[in-house]
Amino acid sequence: MNKIARIASMCVVILLGLASTAMAQTAAPATSLILAGGAVGIGLTVMGAAFGIGRLAASAVESMARQPEVAGSIQTAMIIAAALIEGFTFFALVICMLYAF
């Protein structure tokens, strides 16, 4: 397993550990554990989106360099894929913020 997957899985385990203790409380206001879980979720979401868009752009530029005649269609597909990644990222950020705050 590569380093990023290991770090991501550790973050998910920590997030689940924080969420289980925070949600076990009864009718208490938002605690620091809930806020920490939301902050970890927001951080993972932003890092994942940045990593995905970076890999997408790198692959697109490399393929445009290999085949310059299809650069227009590759660029169009890259922009559509980046927009879909950003849309999912904003949705995930809203969900994390709703549960954190």
PDB file of N, CA and C in Angstrom:
ATOM      1  N   MET A   1       0.852  -1.169   0.000  1.00  0.00           N
ATOM      2  CA  MET A   1       0.000   0.000   0.000  1.00  0.00           C
ATOM      3  C   MET A   1       0.900   1.234   0.000  1.00  0.00           C
ATOM      4  N   ASN A   2       0.571   2.194  -0.841  1.00  0.00           N
ATOM      5  CA  ASN A   2       1.444   3.351  -0.910  1.00  0.00           C
ATOM      6  C   ASN A   2       1.220   4.298   0.271  1.00  0.00           C
ATOM      7  N   LYS A   3       2.052   5.296   0.354  1.00  0.00           N
ATOM      8  CA  LYS A   3       2.063   6.185   1.517  1.00  0.00           C
ATOM      9  C   LYS A   3       0.767   6.984   1.646  1.00  0.00           C
ATOM     10  N   ILE A   4       0.231   7.474   0.550  1.00  0.00           N
ATOM     11  CA  ILE A   4      -0.990   8.286   0.602  1.00  0.00           C
ATOM     12  C   ILE A   4      -2.174   7.444   1.050  1.00  0.00           C
ATOM     13  N   ALA A   5      -2.274   6.226   0.553  1.00  0.00           N
ATOM     14  CA  ALA A   5      -3.364   5.348   0.966  1.00  0.00           C
ATOM     15  C   ALA A   5      -3.254   5.008   2.450  1.00  0.00           C
ATOM     16  N   ARG A   6      -2.049   4.817   2.943  1.00  0.00           N
ATOM     17  CA  ARG A   6      -1.849   4.539   4.367  1.00  0.00           C
ATOM     18  C   ARG A   6      -2.275   5.724   5.221  1.00  0.00           C
ATOM     19  N   ILE A   7      -1.877   6.924   4.818  1.00  0.00           N
ATOM     20  CA  ILE A   7      -2.240   8.126   5.571  1.00  0.00           C
ATOM     21  C   ILE A   7      -3.750   8.343   5.532  1.00  0.00           C
ATOM     22  N   ALA A   8      -4.352   8.147   4.362  1.00  0.00           N
ATOM     23  CA  ALA A   8      -5.795   8.324   4.242  1.00  0.00           C
ATOM     24  C   ALA A   8      -6.552   7.325   5.100  1.00  0.00           C
ATOM     25  N   SER A   9      -6.104   6.070   5.126  1.00  0.00           N
ATOM     26  CA  SER A   9      -6.796   5.073   5.944  1.00  0.00           C
ATOM     27  C   SER A   9      -6.625   5.373   7.430  1.00  0.00           C
ATOM     28  N   MET A  10      -5.466   5.877   7.831  1.00  0.00           N
ATOM     29  CA  MET A  10      -5.287   6.259   9.234  1.00  0.00           C
ATOM     30  C   MET A  10      -6.199   7.420   9.596  1.00  0.00           C
ATOM     31  N   CYS A  11      -6.350   8.385   8.691  1.00  0.00           N
ATOM     32  CA  CYS A  11      -7.243   9.524   8.949  1.00  0.00           C
ATOM     33  C   CYS A  11      -8.695   9.077   9.061  1.00  0.00           C
ATOM     34  N   VAL A  12      -9.096   8.125   8.225  1.00  0.00           N
ATOM     35  CA  VAL A  12     -10.466   7.622   8.299  1.00  0.00           C
ATOM     36  C   VAL A  12     -10.701   6.910   9.627  1.00  0.00           C
ATOM     37  N   VAL A  13      -9.747   6.118  10.068  1.00  0.00           N
ATOM     38  CA  VAL A  13      -9.878   5.424  11.351  1.00  0.00           C
ATOM     39  C   VAL A  13      -9.974   6.432  12.496  1.00  0.00           C
ATOM     40  N   ILE A  14      -9.154   7.466  12.459  1.00  0.00           N
ATOM     41  CA  ILE A  14      -9.209   8.503  13.495  1.00  0.00           C
ATOM     42  C   ILE A  14     -10.547   9.221  13.453  1.00  0.00           C
ATOM     43  N   LEU A  15     -11.020   9.548  12.247  1.00  0.00           N
ATOM     44  CA  LEU A  15     -12.305  10.227  12.113  1.00  0.00           C
ATOM     45  C   LEU A  15     -13.443   9.371  12.657  1.00  0.00           C
ATOM     46  N   LEU A  16     -13.432   8.087  12.352  1.00  0.00           N
ATOM     47  CA  LEU A  16     -14.482   7.203  12.865  1.00  0.00           C
ATOM     48  C   LEU A  16     -14.398   7.075  14.381  1.00  0.00           C
ATOM     49  N   GLY A  17     -13.191   7.050  14.909  1.00  0.00           N
ATOM     50  CA  GLY A  17     -13.034   6.995  16.362  1.00  0.00           C
ATOM     51  C   GLY A  17     -13.567   8.247  17.038  1.00  0.00           C
ATOM     52  N   LEU A  18     -13.306   9.402  16.452  1.00  0.00           N
ATOM     53  CA  LEU A  18     -13.820  10.652  17.017  1.00  0.00           C
ATOM     54  C   LEU A  18     -15.333  10.726  16.902  1.00  0.00           C
ATOM     55  N   ALA A  19     -15.861  10.292  15.785  1.00  0.00           N
ATOM     56  CA  ALA A  19     -17.297  10.390  15.572  1.00  0.00           C
ATOM     57  C   ALA A  19     -18.067   9.478  16.519  1.00  0.00           C
ATOM     58  N   SER A  20     -17.556   8.300  16.790  1.00  0.00           N
ATOM     59  CA  SER A  20     -18.295   7.377  17.648  1.00  0.00           C
ATOM     60  C   SER A  20     -18.396   7.898  19.079  1.00  0.00           C
ATOM     61  N   THR A  21     -17.345   8.496  19.601  1.00  0.00           N
ATOM     62  CA  THR A  21     -17.431   9.035  20.956  1.00  0.00           C
ATOM     63  C   THR A  21     -18.254  10.316  21.002  1.00  0.00           C
ATOM     64  N   ALA A  22     -18.214  11.091  19.956  1.00  0.00           N
ATOM     65  CA  ALA A  22     -18.972  12.341  19.945  1.00  0.00           C
ATOM     66  C   ALA A  22     -20.466  12.086  19.796  1.00  0.00           C
ATOM     67  N   MET A  23     -20.842  11.104  18.992  1.00  0.00           N
ATOM     68  CA  MET A  23     -22.257  10.833  18.771  1.00  0.00           C
ATOM     69  C   MET A  23     -22.881  10.041  19.920  1.00  0.00           C
ATOM     70  N   ALA A  24     -22.093   9.501  20.818  1.00  0.00           N
ATOM     71  CA  ALA A  24     -22.624   8.741  21.940  1.00  0.00           C
ATOM     72  C   ALA A  24     -23.188   9.651  23.024  1.00  0.00           C
ATOM     73  N   GLN A  25     -22.884  10.932  22.979  1.00  0.00           N
ATOM     74  CA  GLN A  25     -23.373  11.852  23.998  1.00  0.00           C
ATOM     75  C   GLN A  25     -24.850  12.144  23.765  1.00  0.00           C
ATOM     76  N   THR A  26     -25.550  12.482  24.839  1.00  0.00           N
ATOM     77  CA  THR A  26     -26.977  12.732  24.724  1.00  0.00           C
ATOM     78  C   THR A  26     -27.275  14.219  24.840  1.00  0.00           C
ATOM     79  N   ALA A  27     -27.896  14.765  23.843  1.00  0.00           N
ATOM     80  CA  ALA A  27     -28.413  16.130  23.814  1.00  0.00           C
ATOM     81  C   ALA A  27     -27.406  17.174  24.293  1.00  0.00           C
ATOM     82  N   ALA A  28     -26.168  16.983  24.003  1.00  0.00           N
ATOM     83  CA  ALA A  28     -25.148  17.958  24.380  1.00  0.00           C
ATOM     84  C   ALA A  28     -24.866  18.860  23.188  1.00  0.00           C
ATOM     85  N   PRO A  29     -24.440  20.070  23.420  1.00  0.00           N
ATOM     86  CA  PRO A  29     -24.083  20.929  22.291  1.00  0.00           C
ATOM     87  C   PRO A  29     -22.837  20.392  21.583  1.00  0.00           C
ATOM     88  N   ALA A  30     -22.528  20.984  20.458  1.00  0.00           N
ATOM     89  CA  ALA A  30     -21.388  20.511  19.666  1.00  0.00           C
ATOM     90  C   ALA A  30     -20.116  20.549  20.498  1.00  0.00           C
ATOM     91  N   THR A  31     -19.468  19.423  20.586  1.00  0.00           N
ATOM     92  CA  THR A  31     -18.242  19.336  21.372  1.00  0.00           C
ATOM     93  C   THR A  31     -17.034  19.492  20.477  1.00  0.00           C
ATOM     94  N   SER A  32     -15.905  19.520  21.092  1.00  0.00           N
ATOM     95  CA  SER A  32     -14.682  19.674  20.314  1.00  0.00           C
ATOM     96  C   SER A  32     -14.414  18.441  19.455  1.00  0.00           C
ATOM     97  N   LEU A  33     -14.904  17.268  19.884  1.00  0.00           N
ATOM     98  CA  LEU A  33     -14.708  16.065  19.076  1.00  0.00           C
ATOM     99  C   LEU A  33     -15.486  16.139  17.773  1.00  0.00           C
ATOM    100  N   ILE A  34     -16.700  16.674  17.818  1.00  0.00           N
ATOM    101  CA  ILE A  34     -17.488  16.823  16.597  1.00  0.00           C
ATOM    102  C   ILE A  34     -16.822  17.824  15.669  1.00  0.00           C
ATOM    103  N   LEU A  35     -16.350  18.926  16.239  1.00  0.00           N
ATOM    104  CA  LEU A  35     -15.662  19.928  15.423  1.00  0.00           C
ATOM    105  C   LEU A  35     -14.378  19.373  14.830  1.00  0.00           C
ATOM    106  N   ALA A  36     -13.672  18.568  15.598  1.00  0.00           N
ATOM    107  CA  ALA A  36     -12.435  17.961  15.085  1.00  0.00           C
ATOM    108  C   ALA A  36     -12.755  16.972  13.968  1.00  0.00           C
ATOM    109  N   GLY A  37     -13.822  16.216  14.118  1.00  0.00           N
ATOM    110  CA  GLY A  37     -14.210  15.283  13.063  1.00  0.00           C
ATOM    111  C   GLY A  37     -14.591  15.996  11.782  1.00  0.00           C
ATOM    112  N   GLY A  38     -15.317  17.098  11.911  1.00  0.00           N
ATOM    113  CA  GLY A  38     -15.658  17.891  10.731  1.00  0.00           C
ATOM    114  C   GLY A  38     -14.438  18.503  10.088  1.00  0.00           C
ATOM    115  N   ALA A  39     -13.497  18.968  10.899  1.00  0.00           N
ATOM    116  CA  ALA A  39     -12.271  19.560  10.363  1.00  0.00           C
ATOM    117  C   ALA A  39     -11.439  18.513   9.638  1.00  0.00           C
ATOM    118  N   VAL A  40     -11.366  17.312  10.185  1.00  0.00           N
ATOM    119  CA  VAL A  40     -10.623  16.238   9.514  1.00  0.00           C
ATOM    120  C   VAL A  40     -11.312  15.870   8.203  1.00  0.00           C
ATOM    121  N   GLY A  41     -12.627  15.818   8.214  1.00  0.00           N
ATOM    122  CA  GLY A  41     -13.366  15.514   6.984  1.00  0.00           C
ATOM    123  C   GLY A  41     -13.155  16.572   5.916  1.00  0.00           C
ATOM    124  N   ILE A  42     -13.178  17.831   6.315  1.00  0.00           N
ATOM    125  CA  ILE A  42     -12.949  18.912   5.360  1.00  0.00           C
ATOM    126  C   ILE A  42     -11.531  18.829   4.802  1.00  0.00           C
ATOM    127  N   GLY A  43     -10.562  18.575   5.670  1.00  0.00           N
ATOM    128  CA  GLY A  43      -9.180  18.468   5.218  1.00  0.00           C
ATOM    129  C   GLY A  43      -8.972  17.320   4.245  1.00  0.00           C
ATOM    130  N   LEU A  44      -9.547  16.160   4.551  1.00  0.00           N
ATOM    131  CA  LEU A  44      -9.412  15.012   3.654  1.00  0.00           C
ATOM    132  C   LEU A  44     -10.087  15.275   2.313  1.00  0.00           C
ATOM    133  N   THR A  45     -11.225  15.957   2.354  1.00  0.00           N
ATOM    134  CA  THR A  45     -11.936  16.258   1.119  1.00  0.00           C
ATOM    135  C   THR A  45     -11.116  17.170   0.222  1.00  0.00           C
ATOM    136  N   VAL A  46     -10.567  18.220   0.803  1.00  0.00           N
ATOM    137  CA  VAL A  46      -9.795  19.174   0.010  1.00  0.00           C
ATOM    138  C   VAL A  46      -8.507  18.533  -0.505  1.00  0.00           C
ATOM    139  N   MET A  47      -7.833  17.752   0.340  1.00  0.00           N
ATOM    140  CA  MET A  47      -6.603  17.095  -0.116  1.00  0.00           C
ATOM    141  C   MET A  47      -6.887  16.088  -1.223  1.00  0.00           C
ATOM    142  N   GLY A  48      -7.962  15.339  -1.093  1.00  0.00           N
ATOM    143  CA  GLY A  48      -8.312  14.369  -2.129  1.00  0.00           C
ATOM    144  C   GLY A  48      -8.653  15.032  -3.447  1.00  0.00           C
ATOM    145  N   ALA A  49      -9.402  16.134  -3.387  1.00  0.00           N
ATOM    146  CA  ALA A  49      -9.751  16.842  -4.621  1.00  0.00           C
ATOM    147  C   ALA A  49      -8.517  17.447  -5.277  1.00  0.00           C
ATOM    148  N   ALA A  50      -7.641  18.033  -4.484  1.00  0.00           N
ATOM    149  CA  ALA A  50      -6.424  18.622  -5.036  1.00  0.00           C
ATOM    150  C   ALA A  50      -5.544  17.548  -5.666  1.00  0.00           C
ATOM    151  N   PHE A  51      -5.430  16.416  -5.012  1.00  0.00           N
ATOM    152  CA  PHE A  51      -4.627  15.314  -5.552  1.00  0.00           C
ATOM    153  C   PHE A  51      -5.232  14.803  -6.856  1.00  0.00           C
ATOM    154  N   GLY A  52      -6.551  14.646  -6.885  1.00  0.00           N
ATOM    155  CA  GLY A  52      -7.222  14.134  -8.080  1.00  0.00           C
ATOM    156  C   GLY A  52      -7.106  15.081  -9.261  1.00  0.00           C
ATOM    157  N   ILE A  53      -7.305  16.351  -9.029  1.00  0.00           N
ATOM    158  CA  ILE A  53      -7.214  17.316 -10.120  1.00  0.00           C
ATOM    159  C   ILE A  53      -5.768  17.455 -10.588  1.00  0.00           C
ATOM    160  N   GLY A  54      -4.823  17.365  -9.675  1.00  0.00           N
ATOM    161  CA  GLY A  54      -3.416  17.408 -10.061  1.00  0.00           C
ATOM    162  C   GLY A  54      -3.035  16.245 -10.954  1.00  0.00           C
ATOM    163  N   ARG A  55      -3.483  15.057 -10.587  1.00  0.00           N
ATOM    164  CA  ARG A  55      -3.196  13.880 -11.425  1.00  0.00           C
ATOM    165  C   ARG A  55      -3.904  13.975 -12.767  1.00  0.00           C
ATOM    166  N   LEU A  56      -5.119  14.501 -12.749  1.00  0.00           N
ATOM    167  CA  LEU A  56      -5.873  14.670 -13.988  1.00  0.00           C
ATOM    168  C   LEU A  56      -5.146  15.616 -14.932  1.00  0.00           C
ATOM    169  N   ALA A  57      -4.693  16.747 -14.419  1.00  0.00           N
ATOM    170  CA  ALA A  57      -3.992  17.725 -15.256  1.00  0.00           C
ATOM    171  C   ALA A  57      -2.663  17.171 -15.755  1.00  0.00           C
ATOM    172  N   ALA A  58      -1.936  16.469 -14.903  1.00  0.00           N
ATOM    173  CA  ALA A  58      -0.654  15.905 -15.326  1.00  0.00           C
ATOM    174  C   ALA A  58      -0.847  14.892 -16.447  1.00  0.00           C
ATOM    175  N   SER A  59      -1.831  14.046 -16.314  1.00  0.00           N
ATOM    176  CA  SER A  59      -2.093  13.051 -17.354  1.00  0.00           C
ATOM    177  C   SER A  59      -2.550  13.709 -18.653  1.00  0.00           C
ATOM    178  N   ALA A  60      -3.364  14.747 -18.536  1.00  0.00           N
ATOM    179  CA  ALA A  60      -3.847  15.431 -19.734  1.00  0.00           C
ATOM    180  C   ALA A  60      -2.708  16.134 -20.462  1.00  0.00           C
ATOM    181  N   VAL A  61      -1.847  16.801 -19.724  1.00  0.00           N
ATOM    182  CA  VAL A  61      -0.718  17.485 -20.363  1.00  0.00           C
ATOM    183  C   VAL A  61       0.225  16.480 -21.013  1.00  0.00           C
ATOM    184  N   GLU A  62       0.452  15.369 -20.350  1.00  0.00           N
ATOM    185  CA  GLU A  62       1.328  14.343 -20.931  1.00  0.00           C
ATOM    186  C   GLU A  62       0.727  13.766 -22.210  1.00  0.00           C
ATOM    187  N   SER A  63      -0.577  13.508 -22.191  1.00  0.00           N
ATOM    188  CA  SER A  63      -1.197  12.958 -23.401  1.00  0.00           C
ATOM    189  C   SER A  63      -1.272  13.994 -24.516  1.00  0.00           C
ATOM    190  N   MET A  64      -1.423  15.274 -24.175  1.00  0.00           N
ATOM    191  CA  MET A  64      -1.394  16.318 -25.204  1.00  0.00           C
ATOM    192  C   MET A  64      -0.008  16.447 -25.820  1.00  0.00           C
ATOM    193  N   ALA A  65       1.023  16.223 -25.008  1.00  0.00           N
ATOM    194  CA  ALA A  65       2.379  16.287 -25.530  1.00  0.00           C
ATOM    195  C   ALA A  65       2.661  15.100 -26.458  1.00  0.00           C
ATOM    196  N   ARG A  66       2.077  13.963 -26.166  1.00  0.00           N
ATOM    197  CA  ARG A  66       2.296  12.781 -27.004  1.00  0.00           C
ATOM    198  C   ARG A  66       1.507  12.854 -28.321  1.00  0.00           C
ATOM    199  N   GLN A  67       0.289  13.401 -28.243  1.00  0.00           N
ATOM    200  CA  GLN A  67      -0.563  13.494 -29.434  1.00  0.00           C
ATOM    201  C   GLN A  67      -1.136  14.905 -29.554  1.00  0.00           C
ATOM    202  N   PRO A  68      -0.391  15.831 -30.107  1.00  0.00           N
ATOM    203  CA  PRO A  68      -0.862  17.221 -30.183  1.00  0.00           C
ATOM    204  C   PRO A  68      -2.105  17.403 -31.057  1.00  0.00           C
ATOM    205  N   GLU A  69      -2.365  16.478 -31.958  1.00  0.00           N
ATOM    206  CA  GLU A  69      -3.518  16.639 -32.861  1.00  0.00           C
ATOM    207  C   GLU A  69      -4.861  16.457 -32.143  1.00  0.00           C
ATOM    208  N   VAL A  70      -4.887  15.800 -30.999  1.00  0.00           N
ATOM    209  CA  VAL A  70      -6.142  15.620 -30.259  1.00  0.00           C
ATOM    210  C   VAL A  70      -6.155  16.440 -28.967  1.00  0.00           C
ATOM    211  N   ALA A  71      -5.345  17.481 -28.913  1.00  0.00           N
ATOM    212  CA  ALA A  71      -5.232  18.285 -27.688  1.00  0.00           C
ATOM    213  C   ALA A  71      -6.557  18.948 -27.323  1.00  0.00           C
ATOM    214  N   GLY A  72      -7.333  19.354 -28.312  1.00  0.00           N
ATOM    215  CA  GLY A  72      -8.609  20.023 -28.031  1.00  0.00           C
ATOM    216  C   GLY A  72      -9.604  19.114 -27.323  1.00  0.00           C
ATOM    217  N   SER A  73      -9.730  17.887 -27.797  1.00  0.00           N
ATOM    218  CA  SER A  73     -10.678  16.961 -27.162  1.00  0.00           C
ATOM    219  C   SER A  73     -10.186  16.517 -25.784  1.00  0.00           C
ATOM    220  N   ILE A  74      -8.869  16.393 -25.642  1.00  0.00           N
ATOM    221  CA  ILE A  74      -8.327  16.027 -24.325  1.00  0.00           C
ATOM    222  C   ILE A  74      -8.574  17.154 -23.328  1.00  0.00           C
ATOM    223  N   GLN A  75      -8.372  18.392 -23.779  1.00  0.00           N
ATOM    224  CA  GLN A  75      -8.585  19.537 -22.887  1.00  0.00           C
ATOM    225  C   GLN A  75     -10.053  19.647 -22.480  1.00  0.00           C
ATOM    226  N   THR A  76     -10.961  19.409 -23.418  1.00  0.00           N
ATOM    227  CA  THR A  76     -12.392  19.451 -23.104  1.00  0.00           C
ATOM    228  C   THR A  76     -12.758  18.385 -22.079  1.00  0.00           C
ATOM    229  N   ALA A  77     -12.261  17.181 -22.282  1.00  0.00           N
ATOM    230  CA  ALA A  77     -12.540  16.100 -21.338  1.00  0.00           C
ATOM    231  C   ALA A  77     -11.940  16.398 -19.971  1.00  0.00           C
ATOM    232  N   MET A  78     -10.749  17.012 -19.952  1.00  0.00           N
ATOM    233  CA  MET A  78     -10.112  17.357 -18.681  1.00  0.00           C
ATOM    234  C   MET A  78     -10.931  18.393 -17.926  1.00  0.00           C
ATOM    235  N   ILE A  79     -11.431  19.401 -18.625  1.00  0.00           N
ATOM    236  CA  ILE A  79     -12.220  20.445 -17.964  1.00  0.00           C
ATOM    237  C   ILE A  79     -13.521  19.874 -17.413  1.00  0.00           C
ATOM    238  N   ILE A  80     -14.168  18.993 -18.159  1.00  0.00           N
ATOM    239  CA  ILE A  80     -15.408  18.369 -17.680  1.00  0.00           C
ATOM    240  C   ILE A  80     -15.130  17.513 -16.449  1.00  0.00           C
ATOM    241  N   ALA A  81     -14.072  16.730 -16.482  1.00  0.00           N
ATOM    242  CA  ALA A  81     -13.729  15.886 -15.328  1.00  0.00           C
ATOM    243  C   ALA A  81     -13.364  16.733 -14.114  1.00  0.00           C
ATOM    244  N   ALA A  82     -12.629  17.822 -14.317  1.00  0.00           N
ATOM    245  CA  ALA A  82     -12.274  18.697 -13.198  1.00  0.00           C
ATOM    246  C   ALA A  82     -13.512  19.350 -12.606  1.00  0.00           C
ATOM    247  N   ALA A  83     -14.470  19.722 -13.448  1.00  0.00           N
ATOM    248  CA  ALA A  83     -15.713  20.307 -12.948  1.00  0.00           C
ATOM    249  C   ALA A  83     -16.506  19.300 -12.120  1.00  0.00           C
ATOM    250  N   LEU A  84     -16.523  18.033 -12.550  1.00  0.00           N
ATOM    251  CA  LEU A  84     -17.219  17.003 -11.780  1.00  0.00           C
ATOM    252  C   LEU A  84     -16.534  16.763 -10.434  1.00  0.00           C
ATOM    253  N   ILE A  85     -15.214  16.769 -10.425  1.00  0.00           N
ATOM    254  CA  ILE A  85     -14.480  16.605  -9.161  1.00  0.00           C
ATOM    255  C   ILE A  85     -14.777  17.767  -8.230  1.00  0.00           C
ATOM    256  N   GLU A  86     -14.766  18.991  -8.762  1.00  0.00           N
ATOM    257  CA  GLU A  86     -15.050  20.163  -7.938  1.00  0.00           C
ATOM    258  C   GLU A  86     -16.478  20.134  -7.399  1.00  0.00           C
ATOM    259  N   GLY A  87     -17.419  19.699  -8.227  1.00  0.00           N
ATOM    260  CA  GLY A  87     -18.807  19.606  -7.764  1.00  0.00           C
ATOM    261  C   GLY A  87     -18.957  18.643  -6.605  1.00  0.00           C
ATOM    262  N   PHE A  88     -18.334  17.482  -6.722  1.00  0.00           N
ATOM    263  CA  PHE A  88     -18.382  16.518  -5.630  1.00  0.00           C
ATOM    264  C   PHE A  88     -17.685  17.059  -4.390  1.00  0.00           C
ATOM    265  N   THR A  89     -16.587  17.790  -4.600  1.00  0.00           N
ATOM    266  CA  THR A  89     -15.846  18.357  -3.476  1.00  0.00           C
ATOM    267  C   THR A  89     -16.705  19.364  -2.714  1.00  0.00           C
ATOM    268  N   PHE A  90     -17.398  20.236  -3.439  1.00  0.00           N
ATOM    269  CA  PHE A  90     -18.253  21.212  -2.768  1.00  0.00           C
ATOM    270  C   PHE A  90     -19.386  20.527  -2.012  1.00  0.00           C
ATOM    271  N   PHE A  91     -19.954  19.467  -2.598  1.00  0.00           N
ATOM    272  CA  PHE A  91     -21.008  18.714  -1.913  1.00  0.00           C
ATOM    273  C   PHE A  91     -20.470  18.089  -0.626  1.00  0.00           C
ATOM    274  N   ALA A  92     -19.288  17.490  -0.695  1.00  0.00           N
ATOM    275  CA  ALA A  92     -18.689  16.871   0.492  1.00  0.00           C
ATOM    276  C   ALA A  92     -18.349  17.916   1.545  1.00  0.00           C
ATOM    277  N   LEU A  93     -17.885  19.090   1.120  1.00  0.00           N
ATOM    278  CA  LEU A  93     -17.584  20.154   2.086  1.00  0.00           C
ATOM    279  C   LEU A  93     -18.842  20.637   2.788  1.00  0.00           C
ATOM    280  N   VAL A  94     -19.940  20.751   2.052  1.00  0.00           N
ATOM    281  CA  VAL A  94     -21.207  21.168   2.678  1.00  0.00           C
ATOM    282  C   VAL A  94     -21.654  20.131   3.695  1.00  0.00           C
ATOM    283  N   ILE A  95     -21.553  18.865   3.358  1.00  0.00           N
ATOM    284  CA  ILE A  95     -21.941  17.812   4.294  1.00  0.00           C
ATOM    285  C   ILE A  95     -21.056  17.860   5.545  1.00  0.00           C
ATOM    286  N   CYS A  96     -19.755  18.019   5.361  1.00  0.00           N
ATOM    287  CA  CYS A  96     -18.845  18.086   6.523  1.00  0.00           C
ATOM    288  C   CYS A  96     -19.159  19.299   7.382  1.00  0.00           C
ATOM    289  N   MET A  97     -19.448  20.429   6.763  1.00  0.00           N
ATOM    290  CA  MET A  97     -19.741  21.638   7.529  1.00  0.00           C
ATOM    291  C   MET A  97     -21.076  21.530   8.259  1.00  0.00           C
ATOM    292  N   LEU A  98     -22.046  20.867   7.654  1.00  0.00           N
ATOM    293  CA  LEU A  98     -23.345  20.707   8.321  1.00  0.00           C
ATOM    294  C   LEU A  98     -23.203  19.862   9.588  1.00  0.00           C
ATOM    295  N   TYR A  99     -22.389  18.820   9.519  1.00  0.00           N
ATOM    296  CA  TYR A  99     -22.226  17.969  10.687  1.00  0.00           C
ATOM    297  C   TYR A  99     -21.247  18.544  11.706  1.00  0.00           C
ATOM    298  N   ALA A 100     -20.371  19.430  11.243  1.00  0.00           N
ATOM    299  CA  ALA A 100     -19.374  19.986  12.176  1.00  0.00           C
ATOM    300  C   ALA A 100     -19.912  21.195  12.922  1.00  0.00           C
ATOM    301  N   PHE A 101     -20.714  21.993  12.252  1.00  0.00           N
ATOM    302  CA  PHE A 101     -21.127  23.257  12.883  1.00  0.00           C
ATOM    303  C   PHE A 101     -22.583  23.322  13.091  1.00  0.00           C
TER     304      PHE A 101
END
